[in-house]
Amino acid sequence: MDEANRVREKLTLVARKGCFGLPTACPSCLPVYIYLRLANVPFDIEFNLINPQADEIPYVESGDYVAYNNEKGGVIEALKEDGMVDLDSEISMVSEWISTKAMICSWLSAAVTYELWLGSDGSSAHKIYYSDLPWPVGKLLYLKQMVVAKQVLGITNENAERKSEEIYRNATFAYKALSARLGEQSFFFENRPTSLDAIFLGHALFTLQALPLESLVTADQHAAVNMLIRGEYVPRPWPCLGEAVGMFLSSCRLQLLCWICKKAEERSNHHLLHNELESSVLRSKLAEHNNLLRYADSKAHLLVAGSPFPSVPSSHSDPSSSASRQGPSNRSNFNDSGLELAKDRKILSGSKPKTKPKREKTQEERTFKRRSKYFLLTQLVGVLVFLSLLGGSEDTEDYDS
């Protein structure tokens, strides 16, 4: 009876904020969102903005009921076990269904963790988790999470390359198996949605929308670099500092940029000066299977405006209910009518991605960064000396006159 009353009450999903055209860009939160949408359950969504690394996020609450991410095997399993929302009745004991779901939760989850924290420049992770925090705090939390990701994946300096190959090999096998299993069906099993569909859709949409797409160097930056290399760049004066000082500083900047470009060319493994786009390796492997792409695209309506669920209430629910379990109360509501799926992010089937950036800085890179700082410092000292001498000569002329 209590469970029936709970189901009648509207659920509230507390998740991390949305971006990249997704209602929530967290790879752990998005499957829960899609699961509730597939179940056609009305629910509200609220964002926790001040505790980005809390293990209990996402969580679902309804009255005095709450299902945390770090309990009972996750939110979806807790909702099923507690009789709140269950899409897996009569199929959860099928061995093939169990093994397929385990493959997604292990191999594909590990691949996303690797690319998000170790195999990219960290821009996606920062936007999802830390963009609402002060930069120093966000940077420290990001570095901490990198260490956690290495520990979870079992990556060390000695086995980094081998582990990377193993992660992508497992992801490739998983996509092939899922593609073969799906075929041209609407869902993976029994032609009906299950938690397996929600988990894979969350993974696929996150991979296609949120993982890095463009290179570290934009087209405009690339053109500027080419101008520097060919010697076509003309320093521009800084009027606020006077023509002489401005030209001097601009020339110093030119020298620094030329030196950096030369070093960047030498570090060919980073591919910073290439015209091609730096694409996610995981995205390219998923894009090799057209039926998986069609499947994800056909279910994208779950995220697009106009769907009846979830609704956004005009006011928050009573904050006293289950307040001890809700964690930080600094949340923001998600307006479903303002959501647009970013379908303009291009996917090139069969395109071969370039070598991914190194996961750790080498000794050469650390030395390069340190020398860059020294170079800037010496240029600043030179400017100060130049200004002091210029000021001294003017004082002497005034005194002589």
CSV table of C-alpha atoms in Angstrom, one decimal:
chain,number,residue,atom,x,y,z
A,1,MET,CA,0.0,0.0,0.0
A,2,ASP,CA,2.8,2.4,0.9
A,3,GLU,CA,4.6,1.6,-2.4
A,4,ALA,CA,1.3,2.3,-4.3
A,5,ASN,CA,1.0,5.7,-2.6
A,6,ARG,CA,4.6,6.5,-3.4
A,7,VAL,CA,4.0,5.8,-7.1
A,8,ARG,CA,1.1,8.2,-7.1
A,9,GLU,CA,3.3,11.0,-5.9
A,10,LYS,CA,5.4,12.8,-8.5
A,11,LEU,CA,9.1,11.8,-8.4
A,12,THR,CA,11.9,14.3,-8.4
A,13,LEU,CA,15.2,13.5,-10.0
A,14,VAL,CA,18.2,15.4,-8.6
A,15,ALA,CA,20.9,15.5,-11.2
A,16,ARG,CA,23.9,17.5,-12.4
A,17,LYS,CA,23.1,20.3,-14.8
A,18,GLY,CA,22.4,20.1,-18.5
A,19,CYS,CA,24.6,21.2,-21.4
A,20,PHE,CA,25.7,20.0,-24.8
A,21,GLY,CA,22.0,19.8,-25.7
A,22,LEU,CA,21.3,17.2,-23.0
A,23,PRO,CA,18.8,17.7,-20.1
A,24,THR,CA,21.6,16.5,-17.8
A,25,ALA,CA,25.1,16.0,-19.2
A,26,CYS,CA,26.3,13.7,-16.4
A,27,PRO,CA,26.9,10.2,-17.7
A,28,SER,CA,25.5,8.7,-14.5
A,29,CYS,CA,22.4,11.0,-14.4
A,30,LEU,CA,21.3,10.8,-18.1
A,31,PRO,CA,20.4,7.0,-18.0
A,32,VAL,CA,18.2,7.6,-15.0
A,33,TYR,CA,16.5,10.5,-16.8
A,34,ILE,CA,15.9,8.3,-19.9
A,35,TYR,CA,14.7,5.4,-17.7
A,36,LEU,CA,11.9,7.5,-16.2
A,37,ARG,CA,11.0,8.9,-19.6
A,38,LEU,CA,10.8,5.4,-21.1
A,39,ALA,CA,8.6,4.4,-18.2
A,40,ASN,CA,6.3,7.4,-19.0
A,41,VAL,CA,6.5,8.4,-15.3
A,42,PRO,CA,5.8,12.1,-14.5
A,43,PHE,CA,8.7,13.6,-12.7
A,44,ASP,CA,10.5,16.9,-12.0
A,45,ILE,CA,14.2,17.4,-12.4
A,46,GLU,CA,16.3,19.6,-10.2
A,47,PHE,CA,20.0,20.4,-10.5
A,48,ASN,CA,22.6,20.2,-7.7
A,49,LEU,CA,25.2,22.9,-8.6
A,50,ILE,CA,27.4,23.1,-5.5
A,51,ASN,CA,28.4,19.5,-4.9
A,52,PRO,CA,29.6,18.2,-8.3
A,53,GLN,CA,31.4,15.1,-7.1
A,54,ALA,CA,28.8,13.8,-4.6
A,55,ASP,CA,28.5,10.0,-4.9
A,56,GLU,CA,24.8,10.1,-4.1
A,57,ILE,CA,24.0,12.1,-7.2
A,58,PRO,CA,21.8,11.3,-9.1
A,59,TYR,CA,19.0,10.4,-6.7
A,60,VAL,CA,15.3,10.2,-6.9
A,61,GLU,CA,12.9,11.3,-4.2
A,62,SER,CA,9.2,11.2,-3.6
A,63,GLY,CA,7.8,12.3,-0.3
A,64,ASP,CA,9.8,10.5,2.4
A,65,TYR,CA,11.3,8.0,-0.1
A,66,VAL,CA,14.7,8.5,-1.7
A,67,ALA,CA,16.9,6.3,-3.9
A,68,TYR,CA,20.6,7.2,-4.0
A,69,ASN,CA,23.1,6.4,-6.7
A,70,ASN,CA,25.5,4.9,-4.2
A,71,GLU,CA,23.0,2.5,-2.7
A,72,LYS,CA,21.4,-0.8,-3.9
A,73,GLY,CA,23.4,-0.8,-7.1
A,74,GLY,CA,22.3,2.6,-8.3
A,75,VAL,CA,19.1,4.6,-8.7
A,76,ILE,CA,17.6,2.4,-11.4
A,77,GLU,CA,18.1,-0.8,-9.4
A,78,ALA,CA,16.8,0.8,-6.3
A,79,LEU,CA,13.6,2.0,-8.1
A,80,LYS,CA,13.1,-1.6,-9.3
A,81,GLU,CA,13.8,-3.2,-6.0
A,82,ASP,CA,11.5,-0.9,-4.1
A,83,GLY,CA,8.7,-1.3,-6.6
A,84,MET,CA,8.6,2.3,-7.7
A,85,VAL,CA,9.4,2.0,-11.4
A,86,ASP,CA,10.2,-1.4,-13.0
A,87,LEU,CA,10.7,-1.9,-16.8
A,88,ASP,CA,12.5,-5.2,-16.4
A,89,SER,CA,9.7,-7.5,-15.2
A,90,GLU,CA,9.9,-11.0,-16.6
A,91,ILE,CA,13.2,-10.2,-18.4
A,92,SER,CA,15.6,-9.6,-15.7
A,93,MET,CA,16.3,-13.3,-15.4
A,94,VAL,CA,17.2,-13.8,-19.1
A,95,SER,CA,20.9,-14.7,-19.2
A,96,GLU,CA,21.6,-12.8,-22.5
A,97,TRP,CA,19.9,-9.7,-21.2
A,98,ILE,CA,22.0,-9.8,-18.0
A,99,SER,CA,25.3,-10.3,-19.8
A,100,THR,CA,24.5,-7.6,-22.3
A,101,LYS,CA,23.6,-5.1,-19.6
A,102,ALA,CA,26.8,-6.0,-17.7
A,103,MET,CA,28.9,-5.4,-20.8
A,104,ILE,CA,27.5,-1.9,-21.1
A,105,CYS,CA,27.9,-1.1,-17.4
A,106,SER,CA,31.5,-2.3,-17.4
A,107,TRP,CA,33.3,-1.9,-20.7
A,108,LEU,CA,31.4,1.1,-22.1
A,109,SER,CA,31.3,2.8,-18.7
A,110,ALA,CA,35.0,2.4,-18.4
A,111,ALA,CA,35.6,3.8,-21.9
A,112,VAL,CA,33.6,6.9,-21.0
A,113,THR,CA,35.4,7.4,-17.7
A,114,TYR,CA,38.7,7.1,-19.6
A,115,GLU,CA,37.9,9.6,-22.3
A,116,LEU,CA,36.2,12.1,-19.9
A,117,TRP,CA,39.0,12.3,-17.4
A,118,LEU,CA,42.2,10.9,-19.0
A,119,GLY,CA,41.9,10.7,-22.8
A,120,SER,CA,40.9,14.4,-23.5
A,121,ASP,CA,41.8,17.9,-22.6
A,122,GLY,CA,39.2,17.9,-19.8
A,123,SER,CA,37.0,20.6,-21.3
A,124,SER,CA,33.9,18.4,-21.3
A,125,ALA,CA,34.4,17.4,-17.7
A,126,HIS,CA,34.9,21.0,-16.6
A,127,LYS,CA,31.7,22.2,-18.3
A,128,ILE,CA,29.7,19.3,-16.8
A,129,TYR,CA,31.0,19.3,-13.2
A,130,TYR,CA,33.0,22.5,-12.4
A,131,SER,CA,31.9,25.4,-14.5
A,132,ASP,CA,29.8,26.8,-11.6
A,133,LEU,CA,32.7,26.7,-9.2
A,134,PRO,CA,35.6,29.1,-8.8
A,135,TRP,CA,38.4,28.2,-11.2
A,136,PRO,CA,40.9,27.2,-8.6
A,137,VAL,CA,38.4,24.9,-6.8
A,138,GLY,CA,37.3,23.4,-10.1
A,139,LYS,CA,40.8,22.7,-11.2
A,140,LEU,CA,41.8,21.0,-7.9
A,141,LEU,CA,38.6,18.9,-8.0
A,142,TYR,CA,39.4,17.9,-11.6
A,143,LEU,CA,42.9,16.9,-10.8
A,144,LYS,CA,41.6,14.9,-7.8
A,145,GLN,CA,39.1,13.1,-10.0
A,146,MET,CA,41.8,12.3,-12.5
A,147,VAL,CA,43.7,10.4,-9.8
A,148,VAL,CA,40.4,8.6,-8.8
A,149,ALA,CA,39.8,7.6,-12.5
A,150,LYS,CA,43.3,6.1,-12.7
A,151,GLN,CA,42.7,4.1,-9.6
A,152,VAL,CA,39.3,2.9,-10.8
A,153,LEU,CA,40.6,1.9,-14.2
A,154,GLY,CA,43.9,0.5,-12.7
A,155,ILE,CA,46.1,2.7,-14.8
A,156,THR,CA,49.7,3.4,-13.9
A,157,ASN,CA,52.6,5.1,-15.7
A,158,GLU,CA,53.9,1.6,-16.6
A,159,ASN,CA,50.7,0.2,-18.1
A,160,ALA,CA,49.0,3.3,-19.5
A,161,GLU,CA,49.4,2.4,-23.2
A,162,ARG,CA,48.4,-1.2,-22.7
A,163,LYS,CA,45.3,-0.2,-20.6
A,164,SER,CA,44.2,2.4,-23.2
A,165,GLU,CA,44.4,-0.2,-26.0
A,166,GLU,CA,42.4,-2.7,-23.8
A,167,ILE,CA,39.7,-0.2,-23.0
A,168,TYR,CA,39.1,0.7,-26.6
A,169,ARG,CA,39.3,-3.0,-27.7
A,170,ASN,CA,36.6,-3.8,-25.2
A,171,ALA,CA,34.5,-0.9,-26.3
A,172,THR,CA,34.9,-2.0,-30.0
A,173,PHE,CA,33.7,-5.5,-29.1
A,174,ALA,CA,30.8,-4.2,-27.0
A,175,TYR,CA,29.6,-2.0,-29.9
A,176,LYS,CA,29.8,-4.9,-32.3
A,177,ALA,CA,27.8,-7.2,-30.0
A,178,LEU,CA,25.2,-4.5,-29.4
A,179,SER,CA,24.8,-3.8,-33.1
A,180,ALA,CA,24.4,-7.5,-33.8
A,181,ARG,CA,21.8,-7.8,-31.0
A,182,LEU,CA,19.8,-4.8,-32.0
A,183,GLY,CA,19.6,-5.4,-35.7
A,184,GLU,CA,16.7,-3.4,-37.0
A,185,GLN,CA,14.6,-3.7,-33.9
A,186,SER,CA,13.1,-0.8,-32.0
A,187,PHE,CA,14.6,-2.1,-28.7
A,188,PHE,CA,17.2,-4.6,-27.7
A,189,PHE,CA,14.9,-7.3,-26.1
A,190,GLU,CA,11.3,-8.3,-26.6
A,191,ASN,CA,10.6,-5.1,-28.6
A,192,ARG,CA,10.0,-3.1,-25.5
A,193,PRO,CA,12.0,-0.7,-23.4
A,194,THR,CA,14.0,-2.0,-20.5
A,195,SER,CA,16.7,-0.5,-18.2
A,196,LEU,CA,19.3,-1.8,-20.7
A,197,ASP,CA,17.9,0.5,-23.3
A,198,ALA,CA,18.0,3.4,-20.9
A,199,ILE,CA,21.6,2.7,-20.0
A,200,PHE,CA,22.8,2.4,-23.5
A,201,LEU,CA,20.8,5.4,-24.8
A,202,GLY,CA,22.4,7.5,-22.0
A,203,HIS,CA,25.8,6.2,-23.0
A,204,ALA,CA,25.3,6.8,-26.7
A,205,LEU,CA,23.8,10.3,-26.5
A,206,PHE,CA,26.5,11.3,-24.0
A,207,THR,CA,29.2,10.0,-26.3
A,208,LEU,CA,27.8,11.7,-29.4
A,209,GLN,CA,26.9,15.0,-27.7
A,210,ALA,CA,29.4,15.6,-24.9
A,211,LEU,CA,32.7,14.0,-25.7
A,212,PRO,CA,35.3,16.3,-27.3
A,213,LEU,CA,34.7,17.0,-31.0
A,214,GLU,CA,36.9,19.8,-32.2
A,215,SER,CA,40.7,20.0,-32.0
A,216,LEU,CA,42.6,22.0,-29.4
A,217,VAL,CA,43.5,24.5,-32.2
A,218,THR,CA,40.6,26.2,-34.0
A,219,ALA,CA,40.6,27.1,-37.7
A,220,ASP,CA,41.3,30.8,-36.9
A,221,GLN,CA,44.1,29.9,-34.6
A,222,HIS,CA,45.5,27.5,-37.2
A,223,ALA,CA,45.6,30.3,-39.8
A,224,ALA,CA,47.3,32.6,-37.3
A,225,VAL,CA,49.9,29.9,-36.6
A,226,ASN,CA,50.6,29.5,-40.3
A,227,MET,CA,51.0,33.2,-40.7
A,228,LEU,CA,53.5,33.2,-37.9
A,229,ILE,CA,55.5,30.4,-39.4
A,230,ARG,CA,55.6,32.1,-42.8
A,231,GLY,CA,56.6,35.4,-41.3
A,232,GLU,CA,53.4,37.2,-42.5
A,233,TYR,CA,52.3,38.3,-39.0
A,234,VAL,CA,52.7,42.0,-38.4
A,235,PRO,CA,52.9,43.2,-34.8
A,236,ARG,CA,50.2,45.7,-33.9
A,237,PRO,CA,50.8,48.6,-31.5
A,238,TRP,CA,49.1,48.8,-28.1
A,239,PRO,CA,47.8,52.5,-28.0
A,240,CYS,CA,47.1,52.5,-24.3
A,241,LEU,CA,50.8,52.0,-23.6
A,242,GLY,CA,52.2,54.3,-26.2
A,243,GLU,CA,53.4,53.4,-29.7
A,244,ALA,CA,57.0,52.6,-28.7
A,245,VAL,CA,56.2,50.5,-25.7
A,246,GLY,CA,53.3,48.8,-27.5
A,247,MET,CA,55.4,47.8,-30.5
A,248,PHE,CA,58.1,46.5,-28.1
A,249,LEU,CA,55.6,44.3,-26.2
A,250,SER,CA,54.0,43.1,-29.4
A,251,SER,CA,57.3,42.1,-30.8
A,252,CYS,CA,58.1,40.2,-27.6
A,253,ARG,CA,54.8,38.4,-28.0
A,254,LEU,CA,55.6,37.6,-31.6
A,255,GLN,CA,58.9,36.1,-30.5
A,256,LEU,CA,57.2,34.0,-27.9
A,257,LEU,CA,54.5,32.8,-30.3
A,258,CYS,CA,57.1,31.8,-32.9
A,259,TRP,CA,59.0,29.9,-30.3
A,260,ILE,CA,55.9,28.1,-29.1
A,261,CYS,CA,54.9,27.2,-32.6
A,262,LYS,CA,58.3,25.8,-33.3
A,263,LYS,CA,58.1,23.6,-30.2
A,264,ALA,CA,54.5,22.6,-31.1
A,265,GLU,CA,55.7,21.4,-34.5
A,266,GLU,CA,58.4,19.3,-32.9
A,267,ARG,CA,55.8,17.7,-30.6
A,268,SER,CA,54.2,16.0,-33.6
A,269,ASN,CA,52.5,13.5,-31.3
A,270,HIS,CA,50.1,16.2,-30.2
A,271,HIS,CA,49.0,17.1,-33.8
A,272,LEU,CA,48.3,20.7,-32.8
A,273,LEU,CA,49.0,22.1,-36.2
A,274,HIS,CA,47.0,19.7,-38.4
A,275,ASN,CA,43.9,20.8,-40.3
A,276,GLU,CA,41.9,17.8,-39.3
A,277,LEU,CA,39.6,17.8,-36.3
A,278,GLU,CA,40.5,16.0,-33.1
A,279,SER,CA,37.6,13.6,-32.6
A,280,SER,CA,36.7,11.3,-29.7
A,281,VAL,CA,38.0,7.8,-30.3
A,282,LEU,CA,35.0,6.3,-28.6
A,283,ARG,CA,32.6,8.4,-30.7
A,284,SER,CA,34.3,7.2,-33.9
A,285,LYS,CA,33.9,3.6,-32.9
A,286,LEU,CA,30.2,4.1,-32.1
A,287,ALA,CA,29.8,5.8,-35.5
A,288,GLU,CA,30.9,2.7,-37.3
A,289,HIS,CA,27.6,1.1,-36.5
A,290,ASN,CA,24.8,2.8,-38.4
A,291,ASN,CA,22.0,0.9,-36.7
A,292,LEU,CA,23.2,2.1,-33.3
A,293,LEU,CA,23.2,5.7,-34.5
A,294,ARG,CA,19.7,5.3,-36.0
A,295,TYR,CA,18.5,3.8,-32.7
A,296,ALA,CA,19.9,6.7,-30.7
A,297,ASP,CA,18.5,9.2,-33.1
A,298,SER,CA,15.1,7.6,-33.1
A,299,LYS,CA,14.9,7.9,-29.3
A,300,ALA,CA,16.2,11.5,-29.2
A,301,HIS,CA,12.6,12.7,-28.9
A,302,LEU,CA,12.9,11.8,-25.2
A,303,LEU,CA,15.1,14.8,-24.8
A,304,VAL,CA,13.4,17.3,-27.2
A,305,ALA,CA,10.9,19.9,-26.2
A,306,GLY,CA,7.2,19.2,-26.5
A,307,SER,CA,7.2,15.9,-24.7
A,308,PRO,CA,4.8,15.7,-21.8
A,309,PHE,CA,7.3,14.6,-19.2
A,310,PRO,CA,9.1,15.7,-17.1
A,311,SER,CA,7.1,18.8,-16.1
A,312,VAL,CA,8.6,21.7,-14.2
A,313,PRO,CA,6.5,22.8,-11.2
A,314,SER,CA,5.7,26.4,-10.6
A,315,SER,CA,7.2,26.2,-7.1
A,316,HIS,CA,9.5,23.9,-5.2
A,317,SER,CA,8.1,21.1,-3.0
A,318,ASP,CA,8.2,21.4,0.7
A,319,PRO,CA,11.9,21.6,1.6
A,320,SER,CA,11.2,20.0,5.0
A,321,SER,CA,10.4,16.6,3.4
A,322,SER,CA,13.4,14.3,3.4
A,323,ALA,CA,15.6,17.3,3.9
A,324,SER,CA,18.2,15.2,5.8
A,325,ARG,CA,18.7,13.0,2.7
A,326,GLN,CA,18.6,15.6,-0.1
A,327,GLY,CA,22.1,17.0,0.4
A,328,PRO,CA,22.8,20.6,-0.6
A,329,SER,CA,19.7,22.6,-1.4
A,330,ASN,CA,21.3,24.9,-4.0
A,331,ARG,CA,19.5,23.6,-7.1
A,332,SER,CA,18.1,25.0,-10.3
A,333,ASN,CA,15.1,23.7,-12.2
A,334,PHE,CA,15.4,22.5,-15.8
A,335,ASN,CA,12.9,24.0,-18.2
A,336,ASP,CA,12.0,21.3,-20.7
A,337,SER,CA,10.7,23.8,-23.2
A,338,GLY,CA,14.1,25.3,-23.6
A,339,LEU,CA,15.9,22.1,-24.6
A,340,GLU,CA,17.4,21.6,-28.0
A,341,LEU,CA,19.2,18.5,-29.2
A,342,ALA,CA,22.4,19.6,-30.9
A,343,LYS,CA,22.1,17.5,-34.0
A,344,ASP,CA,24.5,19.6,-35.9
A,345,ARG,CA,27.5,17.9,-34.3
A,346,LYS,CA,28.9,16.0,-37.2
A,347,ILE,CA,29.6,12.2,-37.1
A,348,LEU,CA,31.9,10.9,-39.8
A,349,SER,CA,31.3,7.2,-40.2
A,350,GLY,CA,34.5,5.3,-41.0
A,351,SER,CA,36.7,8.4,-40.4
A,352,LYS,CA,39.8,7.5,-38.6
A,353,PRO,CA,40.5,9.7,-35.5
A,354,LYS,CA,43.8,11.1,-34.8
A,355,THR,CA,46.0,10.0,-32.0
A,356,LYS,CA,44.5,11.0,-28.7
A,357,PRO,CA,46.4,13.5,-26.5
A,358,LYS,CA,48.8,11.9,-24.0
A,359,ARG,CA,47.3,11.3,-20.6
A,360,GLU,CA,50.2,12.6,-18.6
A,361,LYS,CA,52.7,15.4,-19.2
A,362,THR,CA,56.2,14.2,-20.1
A,363,GLN,CA,59.4,15.7,-18.7
A,364,GLU,CA,59.8,17.5,-22.0
A,365,GLU,CA,56.4,19.1,-21.7
A,366,ARG,CA,57.0,20.2,-18.1
A,367,THR,CA,60.3,21.7,-19.1
A,368,PHE,CA,58.7,23.5,-22.0
A,369,LYS,CA,56.0,25.0,-19.7
A,370,ARG,CA,58.6,26.1,-17.2
A,371,ARG,CA,60.7,27.7,-19.8
A,372,SER,CA,57.7,29.5,-21.2
A,373,LYS,CA,57.1,31.0,-17.8
A,374,TYR,CA,60.7,32.1,-17.5
A,375,PHE,CA,60.6,33.7,-20.9
A,376,LEU,CA,57.5,35.7,-20.0
A,377,LEU,CA,59.1,36.8,-16.7
A,378,THR,CA,62.3,38.0,-18.4
A,379,GLN,CA,60.2,39.9,-21.0
A,380,LEU,CA,58.3,41.6,-18.2
A,381,VAL,CA,61.5,42.5,-16.4
A,382,GLY,CA,62.9,43.9,-19.7
A,383,VAL,CA,59.8,46.1,-20.1
A,384,LEU,CA,60.1,47.4,-16.6
A,385,VAL,CA,63.8,48.2,-17.1
A,386,PHE,CA,63.0,49.9,-20.4
A,387,LEU,CA,60.3,52.1,-18.8
A,388,SER,CA,62.5,53.0,-15.9
A,389,LEU,CA,65.3,54.1,-18.2
A,390,LEU,CA,62.9,56.0,-20.4
A,391,GLY,CA,61.5,57.8,-17.4
A,392,GLY,CA,65.0,58.6,-16.0
A,393,SER,CA,66.2,60.1,-19.3
A,394,GLU,CA,63.1,62.4,-19.4
A,395,ASP,CA,63.8,63.5,-15.8
A,396,THR,CA,67.4,64.3,-16.7
A,397,GLU,CA,66.3,66.4,-19.7
A,398,ASP,CA,63.9,68.4,-17.6
A,399,TYR,CA,66.6,69.0,-15.0
A,400,ASP,CA,69.1,70.2,-17.7
A,401,SER,CA,66.6,72.6,-19.1
